[in-house]
Coordinates of C-alpha atoms and ligand atoms in Angstrom, one line a residue:
M23 CA 96.4 -63.7 229.7
R24 CA 100.1 -62.8 229.7
W25 CA 101.4 -61.6 226.4
S26 CA 104.7 -63.6 227.0
K27 CA 102.7 -66.8 227.3
T28 CA 100.3 -66.5 224.3
L29 CA 100.8 -66.2 220.6
I30 CA 100.2 -62.7 219.2
P31 CA 102.5 -62.5 216.2
T32 CA 102.2 -58.8 215.2
H33 CA 103.7 -57.3 212.0
K34 CA 104.9 -53.7 211.5
E35 CA 104.3 -53.7 207.7
D36 CA 101.1 -54.2 205.7
P37 CA 101.2 -57.6 204.0
S38 CA 101.6 -56.9 200.2
H39 CA 98.8 -59.3 199.1
A40 CA 96.1 -57.9 201.4
E41 CA 93.8 -55.4 199.7
T42 CA 91.3 -54.4 202.4
T43 CA 91.7 -52.8 205.8
S44 CA 90.3 -55.7 207.7
H45 CA 92.4 -58.3 205.9
K46 CA 95.6 -56.2 206.5
L47 CA 94.9 -55.6 210.1
M48 CA 93.8 -59.2 210.9
L49 CA 97.2 -60.4 209.6
R50 CA 99.2 -57.6 211.2
A51 CA 97.5 -57.9 214.6
G52 CA 98.0 -61.7 214.6
L53 CA 94.4 -62.6 214.5
I54 CA 94.5 -65.0 211.6
R55 CA 97.0 -66.8 209.4
R56 CA 96.4 -68.2 205.9
L57 CA 96.9 -71.9 205.6
T58 CA 96.0 -72.2 201.9
S59 CA 93.7 -70.3 199.5
G60 CA 90.6 -69.3 201.4
V61 CA 91.4 -71.3 204.5
Y62 CA 92.6 -69.7 207.7
N63 CA 93.9 -70.4 211.1
Y64 CA 92.3 -68.3 213.9
L65 CA 95.1 -67.5 216.3
P66 CA 94.4 -66.9 220.0
L67 CA 93.4 -63.2 219.6
G68 CA 91.2 -63.8 216.6
W69 CA 89.6 -66.8 218.2
R70 CA 88.7 -64.8 221.3
V71 CA 86.8 -62.3 219.0
I72 CA 85.0 -65.2 217.2
R73 CA 83.9 -66.5 220.6
K74 CA 82.6 -63.1 221.7
V75 CA 80.6 -62.7 218.5
E76 CA 79.3 -66.2 218.9
A77 CA 78.2 -65.4 222.4
I78 CA 76.2 -62.4 221.3
V79 CA 74.6 -64.5 218.5
R80 CA 73.8 -67.3 220.9
E81 CA 72.2 -64.9 223.4
E82 CA 70.0 -63.3 220.8
M83 CA 69.0 -66.7 219.3
D84 CA 68.2 -68.1 222.7
R85 CA 66.2 -64.9 223.6
I86 CA 63.8 -65.6 220.8
G87 CA 63.4 -69.2 221.7
C88 CA 65.7 -70.9 219.1
Q89 CA 67.2 -74.3 220.0
E90 CA 70.9 -74.9 219.4
L91 CA 72.0 -78.2 217.8
L92 CA 75.0 -79.4 215.8
M93 CA 74.7 -81.1 212.4
P94 CA 77.6 -82.8 210.7
V95 CA 79.9 -81.1 208.2
V96 CA 79.7 -84.2 206.0
S97 CA 76.4 -85.0 204.3
P98 CA 75.6 -87.8 201.8
A99 CA 75.1 -86.9 198.1
E100 CA 71.7 -88.6 198.1
L101 CA 70.2 -85.9 200.3
W102 CA 71.4 -83.2 197.9
Q103 CA 70.1 -85.2 194.9
E104 CA 66.6 -85.3 196.5
T105 CA 66.4 -81.5 196.2
G106 CA 68.3 -81.3 192.9
R107 CA 71.0 -79.1 194.6
W108 CA 73.7 -81.7 193.9
D109 CA 73.6 -80.3 190.4
V110 CA 72.3 -76.7 190.9
Y111 CA 74.9 -75.7 193.5
G112 CA 77.6 -76.2 190.9
K113 CA 81.3 -76.1 191.7
E114 CA 80.9 -74.2 194.9
L115 CA 79.7 -77.4 196.5
W116 CA 82.8 -79.0 198.0
R117 CA 82.5 -82.7 197.1
V118 CA 84.5 -85.5 198.7
H119 CA 84.2 -89.3 198.6
D120 CA 85.0 -92.1 201.0
R121 CA 87.1 -95.2 200.5
N122 CA 84.2 -97.0 198.8
G123 CA 83.7 -94.2 196.3
R124 CA 80.5 -92.9 198.0
Q125 CA 80.0 -89.2 197.4
F126 CA 79.5 -86.6 200.1
A127 CA 79.2 -82.8 200.3
L128 CA 81.0 -80.7 202.9
G129 CA 78.1 -78.6 204.0
P130 CA 77.8 -75.1 202.5
T131 CA 74.4 -74.7 204.2
H132 CA 72.1 -77.2 205.9
E133 CA 68.5 -77.1 204.5
E134 CA 68.7 -80.7 203.3
V135 CA 70.1 -82.1 206.5
V136 CA 67.8 -80.2 208.9
T137 CA 64.8 -81.1 206.7
D138 CA 65.8 -84.7 206.9
I139 CA 65.9 -84.6 210.7
V140 CA 62.5 -82.9 210.9
R141 CA 60.8 -85.2 208.5
N142 CA 61.9 -88.2 210.5
E143 CA 61.1 -86.8 213.9
V144 CA 58.2 -84.4 213.8
R145 CA 54.7 -85.6 213.1
S146 CA 52.1 -83.2 214.4
Y147 CA 51.1 -79.6 214.0
R148 CA 51.1 -79.5 217.8
Q149 CA 54.9 -79.6 217.7
L150 CA 55.1 -76.4 215.5
P151 CA 56.5 -73.9 215.2
F152 CA 60.1 -74.2 216.3
T153 CA 63.6 -73.0 215.2
L154 CA 66.8 -74.9 215.3
Y155 CA 70.2 -73.3 214.9
Q156 CA 73.9 -74.2 214.9
I157 CA 77.2 -72.4 214.8
Q158 CA 79.5 -74.4 212.5
T159 CA 82.3 -74.5 210.0
K160 CA 81.0 -74.2 206.4
F161 CA 82.7 -75.1 203.1
R162 CA 82.2 -73.4 199.8
D163 CA 84.7 -73.8 197.0
E164 CA 84.4 -70.1 196.1
I165 CA 85.7 -69.2 192.6
R166 CA 87.6 -66.2 194.0
P167 CA 88.4 -66.5 197.7
R168 CA 89.6 -63.0 198.8
F169 CA 89.7 -60.3 201.4
G170 CA 90.8 -62.9 204.0
V171 CA 87.9 -64.3 206.0
V172 CA 85.4 -62.2 204.1
R173 CA 85.2 -64.6 201.2
A174 CA 86.8 -67.8 202.4
R175 CA 86.4 -71.4 201.4
E176 CA 86.1 -72.5 205.0
F177 CA 84.3 -70.2 207.3
I178 CA 82.1 -70.0 210.4
M179 CA 78.4 -69.5 210.1
K180 CA 75.4 -69.4 212.3
D181 CA 72.6 -71.0 210.4
A182 CA 69.0 -71.3 211.7
Y183 CA 66.0 -73.1 210.3
S184 CA 62.4 -72.6 211.3
F185 CA 59.4 -74.9 210.7
H186 CA 55.8 -73.8 210.6
R187 CA 52.3 -75.0 209.8
D188 CA 51.5 -71.9 207.7
E189 CA 52.8 -68.7 206.2
D190 CA 51.5 -66.5 209.1
S191 CA 53.6 -68.4 211.5
L192 CA 56.6 -68.2 209.3
N193 CA 56.1 -64.4 209.0
E194 CA 56.1 -64.1 212.7
T195 CA 59.4 -65.9 213.2
Y196 CA 60.9 -64.1 210.2
K197 CA 60.1 -60.8 211.9
A198 CA 61.5 -62.0 215.2
M199 CA 64.7 -63.2 213.5
Y200 CA 65.0 -59.9 211.6
D201 CA 64.8 -58.0 214.9
A202 CA 67.3 -60.4 216.6
Y203 CA 69.7 -59.7 213.8
C204 CA 69.3 -56.0 214.3
R205 CA 70.1 -56.5 218.0
I206 CA 73.2 -58.6 217.1
F207 CA 74.6 -56.0 214.7
D208 CA 73.8 -53.2 217.1
R209 CA 75.7 -55.0 219.9
C210 CA 78.7 -55.5 217.5
D211 CA 78.6 -51.7 217.0
L212 CA 78.1 -52.0 213.3
S213 CA 76.6 -49.4 211.0
Y214 CA 74.4 -51.6 208.8
R215 CA 71.2 -51.7 206.7
P216 CA 68.8 -54.5 206.0
V217 CA 67.9 -54.6 202.3
E218 CA 65.7 -56.6 200.0
A219 CA 67.6 -59.4 198.4
A220 CA 67.4 -62.1 195.7
T221 CA 67.0 -65.7 196.8
G222 CA 69.8 -67.3 194.7
A223 CA 70.6 -71.0 195.1
I224 CA 68.8 -71.2 198.4
G225 CA 65.5 -70.3 196.9
G226 CA 62.2 -69.1 198.5
S227 CA 59.8 -66.3 198.2
A228 CA 61.3 -63.3 200.2
S229 CA 64.7 -62.5 201.5
H230 CA 66.6 -59.7 203.2
E231 CA 70.3 -59.2 203.5
F232 CA 72.0 -57.2 206.2
M233 CA 74.6 -55.0 204.7
V234 CA 77.5 -53.5 206.6
L235 CA 78.4 -50.1 205.0
C236 CA 81.9 -50.3 203.6
D237 CA 83.5 -49.0 200.5
T238 CA 85.5 -52.1 199.8
G239 CA 82.4 -54.3 200.2
E240 CA 81.6 -56.7 197.3
S241 CA 77.9 -56.0 197.3
E242 CA 76.2 -53.0 195.8
V243 CA 73.0 -51.8 197.3
I244 CA 70.6 -49.5 195.4
V245 CA 68.7 -47.1 197.6
C246 CA 66.1 -44.4 197.3
E247 CA 65.2 -41.5 199.5
C248 CA 61.8 -43.0 200.0
G249 CA 63.3 -45.9 201.9
Y250 CA 63.6 -48.4 199.2
A251 CA 66.8 -50.5 199.4
A252 CA 67.7 -53.6 197.6
T253 CA 70.8 -55.5 196.4
D254 CA 71.9 -55.0 192.8
E255 CA 70.9 -58.6 192.2
R256 CA 67.4 -57.9 193.2
A257 CA 66.8 -54.1 192.7
E258 CA 63.8 -53.1 190.6
G259 CA 63.5 -49.7 189.0
L260 CA 62.8 -47.8 185.8
I261 CA 65.3 -47.0 183.2
A262 CA 64.9 -43.4 182.0
D263 CA 63.9 -43.2 178.3
I264 CA 66.4 -41.5 176.0
M265 CA 64.6 -42.2 172.8
P266 CA 63.2 -39.2 170.9
V267 CA 59.9 -39.9 169.2
E268 CA 60.5 -41.0 165.6
D269 CA 58.5 -42.3 162.7
P270 CA 59.2 -46.0 161.9
L271 CA 61.5 -46.3 158.8
P272 CA 61.7 -49.4 156.6
I273 CA 64.1 -52.1 157.8
E274 CA 67.4 -52.5 156.1
P275 CA 70.0 -55.3 156.5
V276 CA 73.6 -54.1 156.7
D277 CA 76.9 -55.9 156.4
T278 CA 78.8 -55.9 159.6
P279 CA 81.8 -58.1 158.9
G280 CA 83.3 -59.5 162.2
M281 CA 81.3 -57.0 164.3
K282 CA 80.0 -59.2 167.2
T283 CA 79.7 -56.9 170.3
I284 CA 77.5 -53.9 171.0
E285 CA 80.7 -51.8 171.1
D286 CA 81.9 -53.1 167.7
V287 CA 78.6 -52.6 165.9
S288 CA 77.9 -49.2 167.5
E289 CA 81.3 -47.9 166.4
F290 CA 81.2 -49.5 163.0
L291 CA 77.7 -48.1 162.1
G292 CA 78.2 -44.9 164.0
V293 CA 75.1 -45.3 166.2
E294 CA 74.9 -44.9 170.0
P295 CA 74.9 -48.2 172.0
W296 CA 71.3 -47.4 173.2
R297 CA 70.2 -47.4 169.6
L298 CA 70.9 -51.2 169.5
I299 CA 69.0 -54.1 171.1
K300 CA 71.2 -56.5 172.9
T301 CA 70.0 -60.1 172.2
I302 CA 71.3 -62.8 174.5
V303 CA 70.5 -66.5 174.3
Y304 CA 70.3 -68.3 177.7
V305 CA 69.7 -71.9 178.8
A306 CA 67.3 -71.9 181.7
D307 CA 66.8 -75.4 183.3
G308 CA 67.8 -77.0 180.0
E309 CA 65.5 -74.8 177.7
P310 CA 66.8 -72.1 175.5
V311 CA 65.4 -68.6 176.1
V312 CA 66.2 -65.3 174.3
A313 CA 66.4 -62.1 176.3
L314 CA 66.3 -58.6 174.8
I315 CA 67.4 -55.3 176.4
R316 CA 68.5 -51.8 175.3
G317 CA 72.1 -52.0 174.0
D318 CA 73.6 -49.9 176.8
R319 CA 72.1 -52.0 179.6
D320 CA 72.7 -55.4 181.1
I321 CA 70.4 -58.3 181.9
N322 CA 70.0 -59.2 185.5
E323 CA 70.1 -63.0 185.3
E324 CA 68.7 -63.5 188.9
K325 CA 65.6 -61.5 187.9
L326 CA 65.3 -63.4 184.6
A327 CA 65.6 -66.8 186.3
G328 CA 63.0 -65.6 188.8
L329 CA 60.5 -64.7 186.1
L330 CA 61.1 -68.0 184.3
G331 CA 60.8 -70.0 187.6
A332 CA 64.2 -71.5 186.6
S333 CA 66.6 -72.8 189.3
M334 CA 69.6 -72.7 186.9
I335 CA 70.4 -70.2 184.1
E336 CA 73.5 -69.7 182.1
A337 CA 74.5 -68.0 178.8
A338 CA 73.9 -70.6 176.0
P339 CA 77.0 -72.4 174.7
P340 CA 77.8 -71.5 171.0
A341 CA 76.1 -74.6 169.6
V342 CA 72.8 -73.7 171.2
V343 CA 73.1 -70.1 169.9
E344 CA 73.6 -71.4 166.4
K345 CA 70.7 -73.8 166.7
V346 CA 68.4 -71.1 168.0
T347 CA 69.4 -68.2 165.7
G348 CA 71.0 -70.0 162.7
A349 CA 74.1 -67.9 163.1
P350 CA 77.3 -68.0 165.2
V351 CA 77.5 -66.0 168.4
G352 CA 77.5 -62.2 167.8
F353 CA 74.7 -61.9 165.3
A354 CA 71.5 -62.8 167.3
G355 CA 68.5 -60.7 166.9
P356 CA 64.7 -60.9 167.4
V357 CA 63.6 -60.5 163.8
G358 CA 62.4 -63.9 162.3
L359 CA 63.2 -65.9 165.4
S360 CA 60.7 -68.7 166.1
G361 CA 60.2 -71.6 168.4
V362 CA 61.9 -70.0 171.3
R363 CA 60.6 -68.0 174.3
L364 CA 61.4 -64.3 174.0
M365 CA 61.8 -62.2 177.2
V366 CA 61.8 -58.5 176.4
D367 CA 62.9 -55.9 179.0
R368 CA 60.8 -52.8 179.4
S369 CA 63.7 -50.6 178.2
V370 CA 63.0 -51.9 174.6
E371 CA 59.4 -50.6 174.5
P372 CA 60.1 -47.0 173.6
L373 CA 62.8 -47.7 171.1
R374 CA 62.3 -46.9 167.4
N375 CA 64.4 -47.6 164.4
V376 CA 67.1 -49.5 166.2
V377 CA 69.9 -52.0 165.1
V378 CA 69.6 -55.7 165.9
G379 CA 71.6 -58.8 164.9
G380 CA 70.4 -60.3 161.6
N381 CA 70.6 -64.0 162.6
A382 CA 73.1 -64.5 159.8
V383 CA 76.9 -64.3 159.7
D384 CA 78.2 -60.7 159.4
V385 CA 74.7 -59.2 159.1
H386 CA 72.8 -56.7 161.3
I387 CA 69.5 -55.0 160.6
R388 CA 68.7 -51.3 160.9
N389 CA 65.4 -49.5 161.6
V390 CA 63.9 -52.4 163.6
N391 CA 60.7 -51.6 165.6
A392 CA 59.3 -53.9 168.2
G393 CA 55.7 -55.0 167.4
R394 CA 56.1 -54.3 163.7
D395 CA 59.2 -56.4 163.0
F396 CA 59.0 -58.9 165.8
S397 CA 56.1 -59.6 168.1
V398 CA 56.3 -59.0 171.9
D399 CA 54.0 -60.9 174.2
G400 CA 54.5 -58.4 177.1
Y401 CA 57.4 -56.4 178.5
C402 CA 59.1 -57.5 181.7
D403 CA 61.7 -56.2 184.2
I404 CA 64.9 -58.1 183.6
A405 CA 67.4 -55.2 183.7
R406 CA 70.3 -54.7 186.1
I407 CA 69.2 -51.6 187.9
G408 CA 71.8 -49.2 189.3
K409 CA 72.6 -45.7 190.6
G410 CA 70.9 -43.1 188.4
D411 CA 67.8 -45.3 187.6
L412 CA 64.4 -44.3 188.8
C413 CA 62.6 -45.7 191.8
R414 CA 59.5 -47.7 191.0
K415 CA 57.8 -46.7 194.1
C416 CA 58.3 -42.9 194.0
G417 CA 60.0 -42.1 190.7
K418 CA 63.0 -40.3 192.2
T419 CA 66.6 -41.0 191.0
M420 CA 68.2 -43.7 193.0
D421 CA 71.7 -43.8 194.6
S422 CA 73.9 -46.7 195.5
F423 CA 76.4 -47.7 198.2
R424 CA 78.7 -50.6 198.8
G425 CA 78.5 -53.0 201.6
I426 CA 79.5 -56.4 203.1
E427 CA 76.7 -58.9 203.4
V428 CA 76.9 -60.2 206.9
S429 CA 73.7 -62.2 206.9
Q430 CA 70.7 -63.2 204.9
V431 CA 67.3 -64.4 205.9
F432 CA 64.9 -66.3 203.6
K433 CA 61.3 -67.3 203.6
L434 CA 61.7 -70.7 202.0
G435 CA 58.0 -71.7 202.0
T436 CA 57.7 -75.4 201.1
K437 CA 60.6 -75.6 198.6
Y438 CA 62.5 -78.1 200.6
S439 CA 59.7 -79.9 202.4
D440 CA 58.0 -80.5 199.0
S441 CA 61.0 -82.0 197.3
M442 CA 62.0 -84.0 200.4
K443 CA 58.4 -85.0 201.2
A444 CA 58.7 -83.6 204.7
T445 CA 55.1 -83.4 206.1
F446 CA 53.2 -83.1 209.4
L447 CA 49.6 -84.0 210.2
N448 CA 47.3 -81.0 210.6
E449 CA 44.2 -80.8 212.9
N450 CA 42.2 -82.9 210.4
G451 CA 44.8 -85.6 210.1
K452 CA 45.9 -84.4 206.7
A453 CA 49.6 -84.5 205.7
M454 CA 50.9 -81.0 205.0
P455 CA 54.4 -79.9 203.9
F456 CA 56.3 -77.9 206.5
V457 CA 56.5 -74.2 205.8
M458 CA 60.2 -73.2 206.4
G459 CA 62.4 -70.2 206.9
C460 CA 66.3 -70.1 207.0
Y461 CA 68.6 -67.5 208.5
G462 CA 72.3 -67.4 207.9
L463 CA 74.9 -65.1 209.6
G464 CA 78.6 -65.2 208.8
I465 CA 80.4 -65.2 212.1
S466 CA 83.9 -64.9 210.7
R467 CA 82.8 -62.4 208.0
T468 CA 81.2 -60.3 210.8
M469 CA 84.5 -60.1 212.6
A470 CA 86.1 -58.7 209.5
A471 CA 83.2 -56.3 209.0
I472 CA 83.6 -54.9 212.5
I473 CA 87.3 -54.1 211.8
E474 CA 86.3 -52.4 208.5
Q475 CA 84.3 -50.0 210.6
H476 CA 86.6 -49.8 213.7
S477 CA 90.1 -48.9 212.8
D478 CA 92.4 -46.0 212.3
E479 CA 95.9 -45.4 210.9
Y480 CA 97.5 -47.2 213.9
G481 CA 95.4 -50.3 214.0
I482 CA 92.1 -51.8 215.2
T483 CA 89.8 -49.9 217.6
W484 CA 87.6 -52.8 218.9
P485 CA 84.2 -52.0 220.4
M486 CA 84.1 -53.4 224.0
S487 CA 81.4 -56.0 223.2
V488 CA 83.7 -58.1 220.9
A489 CA 87.2 -57.0 221.8
P490 CA 89.6 -59.9 222.5
F491 CA 90.3 -58.3 225.9
D492 CA 88.6 -55.5 227.7
V493 CA 91.8 -54.1 229.1
E494 CA 95.5 -54.2 228.3
I495 CA 98.0 -53.5 231.0
L496 CA 101.1 -52.1 229.4
A497 CA 104.0 -52.5 231.8
V498 CA 106.5 -50.1 230.4
K499 CA 109.6 -51.7 231.9
F500 CA 108.7 -55.0 233.2
R501 CA 112.2 -55.5 234.6
N502 CA 111.6 -52.7 237.1
E503 CA 110.5 -54.2 240.3
E504 CA 107.9 -51.7 241.3
V505 CA 106.4 -51.6 237.8
R506 CA 106.3 -55.4 237.8
E507 CA 104.7 -55.6 241.3
I508 CA 102.0 -53.0 240.5
S509 CA 101.2 -54.6 237.1
E510 CA 100.9 -58.0 238.6
R511 CA 98.6 -56.9 241.3
L512 CA 96.4 -54.9 238.9
Y513 CA 96.4 -57.9 236.6
S514 CA 95.2 -60.4 239.2
D515 CA 92.7 -57.9 240.8
L516 CA 91.1 -57.1 237.4
K517 CA 90.9 -60.8 236.6
A518 CA 89.3 -61.4 240.0
A519 CA 86.8 -58.6 239.1
G520 CA 85.8 -60.6 236.0
I521 CA 87.6 -58.4 233.5
D522 CA 89.3 -59.9 230.4
V523 CA 92.7 -58.5 230.8
L524 CA 95.9 -58.9 228.8
L525 CA 99.2 -58.1 230.5
D526 CA 102.0 -57.0 228.2
D527 CA 104.8 -58.4 230.3
R528 CA 107.3 -58.7 227.5
H529 CA 110.8 -57.3 227.9
D530 CA 110.5 -55.3 224.6
S531 CA 111.1 -51.6 224.2
P532 CA 108.3 -49.2 225.1
G533 CA 108.1 -48.2 221.5
V534 CA 107.3 -51.7 220.4
K535 CA 104.8 -52.2 223.1
F536 CA 102.9 -49.0 222.5
K537 CA 102.7 -49.7 218.8
D538 CA 101.5 -53.2 219.4
A539 CA 98.9 -51.9 221.8
D540 CA 97.5 -49.6 219.2
L541 CA 97.6 -52.3 216.6
I542 CA 95.7 -54.9 218.5
G543 CA 93.3 -52.3 219.7
I544 CA 92.2 -53.4 223.2
P545 CA 89.6 -50.7 224.2
I546 CA 91.3 -49.7 227.4
R547 CA 95.0 -49.4 227.9
V548 CA 96.4 -49.0 231.4
T549 CA 100.0 -47.9 231.4
V550 CA 102.2 -48.8 234.4
G551 CA 105.5 -46.8 234.2
E552 CA 108.2 -45.6 236.5
R553 CA 107.4 -41.9 236.0
G554 CA 103.7 -42.2 236.9
L555 CA 104.3 -44.5 239.9
K556 CA 106.4 -41.7 241.5
S557 CA 103.1 -39.8 242.0
G558 CA 101.1 -42.9 242.7
A559 CA 99.3 -42.9 239.3
L560 CA 98.7 -45.1 236.3
E561 CA 97.7 -43.8 232.9
I562 CA 94.4 -44.9 231.4
R563 CA 93.7 -44.4 227.7
M564 CA 90.7 -45.2 225.5
R565 CA 91.8 -46.7 222.2
E566 CA 88.9 -45.5 220.1
T567 CA 88.7 -41.9 221.2
G568 CA 92.3 -41.4 222.3
E569 CA 91.1 -39.8 225.6
Q570 CA 93.6 -40.3 228.3
R571 CA 94.1 -39.3 231.9
D572 CA 95.9 -40.3 235.1
L573 CA 94.4 -42.8 237.4
P574 CA 95.4 -43.0 241.1
I575 CA 96.5 -46.6 241.9
D576 CA 94.2 -46.7 244.8
G577 CA 90.8 -47.4 243.5
A578 CA 92.0 -48.1 240.0
V579 CA 90.4 -51.6 239.8
A580 CA 87.0 -50.2 240.8
E581 CA 87.3 -47.4 238.3
I582 CA 88.4 -49.6 235.4
T583 CA 85.7 -52.2 236.2
K584 CA 83.1 -49.4 236.2
I585 CA 84.2 -48.2 232.8
V586 CA 84.2 -51.7 231.3
E587 CA 80.7 -52.4 232.7
E588 CA 79.3 -49.2 231.4
A589 CA 80.7 -49.8 228.0
K590 CA 79.1 -53.3 227.9
A591 CA 75.8 -52.2 229.2
Ligands
ATP205 P1 77.7 -64.1 199.1 O1 76.7 -63.5 198.2 O2 78.6 -63.1 199.8 O3 78.4 -65.2 198.5 P2 75.7 -65.8 200.1 O4 74.5 -65.2 199.7 O5 76.2 -66.9 199.3 O6 76.9 -64.7 200.3 P3 74.4 -67.1 202.3 O7 74.3 -68.4 201.6 O8 73.2 -66.3 202.6 O9 75.6 -66.2 201.6 O10 75.2 -67.4 203.7 C1 74.9 -66.7 204.9 C2 76.1 -65.9 205.4 O11 77.3 -66.6 205.4 C3 76.4 -64.7 204.5 O12 75.5 -63.6 204.8 C4 77.8 -64.4 204.9 O13 77.9 -63.6 206.1 C5 78.4 -65.8 205.2 N1 79.2 -66.3 204.0 C6 78.7 -66.7 202.8 N2 79.7 -67.1 202.0 C7 80.9 -66.8 202.7 C8 82.3 -67.0 202.5 N3 82.7 -67.5 201.3 N4 83.2 -66.6 203.4 C9 82.8 -66.1 204.6 N5 81.5 -65.9 204.9 C10 80.5 -66.3 204.0
MG206 MG1 77.8 -67.1 198.0

């Protein structure tokens, strides 16, 4: 490719609205351009990277025997209604209608569509197991699109779905997919970590996310020396007790006019937040539930929903809070509550003589003790666990790091085949639901994650495996006849040798061309300049390490080809 004939619109300055390294560099190096919120054009350089990441993904999917297909972006509402996700997915599901008012979803993921194919086409256990995958544009109307293509509303995903007769077979494919993902991210030269994950709106029994280590990542991962690693949505752990042993005191209502939050009450009564119980009313699948936790901690709604077996959970609206507690929002407490399920976090168990809401306007109660003043059926783990909490496996204090989630794999079990009545006949002729797995990998997000880990103050430093080009020929003064001739020859010889090569044949100043070369970050730069040519030499420079040396023109093609091939091996 000749620079003069393609579109690589580079910028000197960081765009003011971009917050992360990858977002800034993708704009500055002319990889992407925003069309509207969360929707991007992939310009030629960016598209080349996408195609290279896709090629790696395809190779690794094909290697483990997956079959590629392509499902439509548009899917009818009826399919989503069958599984209940038309409602559960909420506003993220991008809904459209046709001229007759019929409703459709723009696919955010394809469990429904693929299950529909399989229930219509697959009859026998003999056809199992198999895995289908596609690489496709997905739509999610994200509440906060940001960081460029990291959290976009339209993005590219590889999604795979496996179908099995039983859990053992699912476990085998899950493992193969997990290993394939490790190979993919190794080949993209990413530093990553697979961690235990929550299952969210997709559902299922087990899940892992692959996290690319990055300080600006939106995900938090809780880790322990013993090897335990889980996302903050999922992490389990123990909250260290801070409660001194005390004798129970008699309960005592107190006036707390207008004091509705833990902070308000704690300050007003002069007690530490951990000496309060936080009482939160939720609605889980339409039913009110009350959750209790130590005042200085937060409820993990994912874990709570999981324990309740609920597919949807949200903080109760004020009217429900009033109905359940008899008081407006801000005064809920466990004493005297009835007719509602109580979920009590383990952090409440050691507490003595604490403050709770009084279930009446402007009233709290002091010296409340679980068991004596309200009954507890059993304590559970519904706390948001973080850095500093204790590992459940080994008891050590845990740490945390930030990361970008580039992929997630799920053991779905029969969640979708049950609700969509997708069955096969087993050896005995009995209809059984397919056991399923699903495996998503964000192609466009992976491109951004690679840049987060491969850049310096001058620009991107692409790994050879996904770089838009292997080699850039920088012709210092393209008007000079000798420079032009040597550059052109090198360009066509490298192309003939199968190397992806970009020739900077622009008539711009050397300063501009060198800066742009650093910015777009092609792994090998070969400089053709008048000075070097006098002694029959080119200059070769490695973008990532900065290592550079002279390269005799004779034999240059063979030498460069060798370097590229070694880097790709
Ligand atoms: P997140 O928690 O970041 O919203 P998710 O759990 O919703 O991600 P999945 O449904 O597992 O994501 O989708 C599979 C992959 O698709 C993710 O691992 C990620 O790489 C990519 N992905 C998801 N949402 C987006 C988005 N809005 N923009 C770009 N890529 C995305
Ligand atoms: Mg999401």
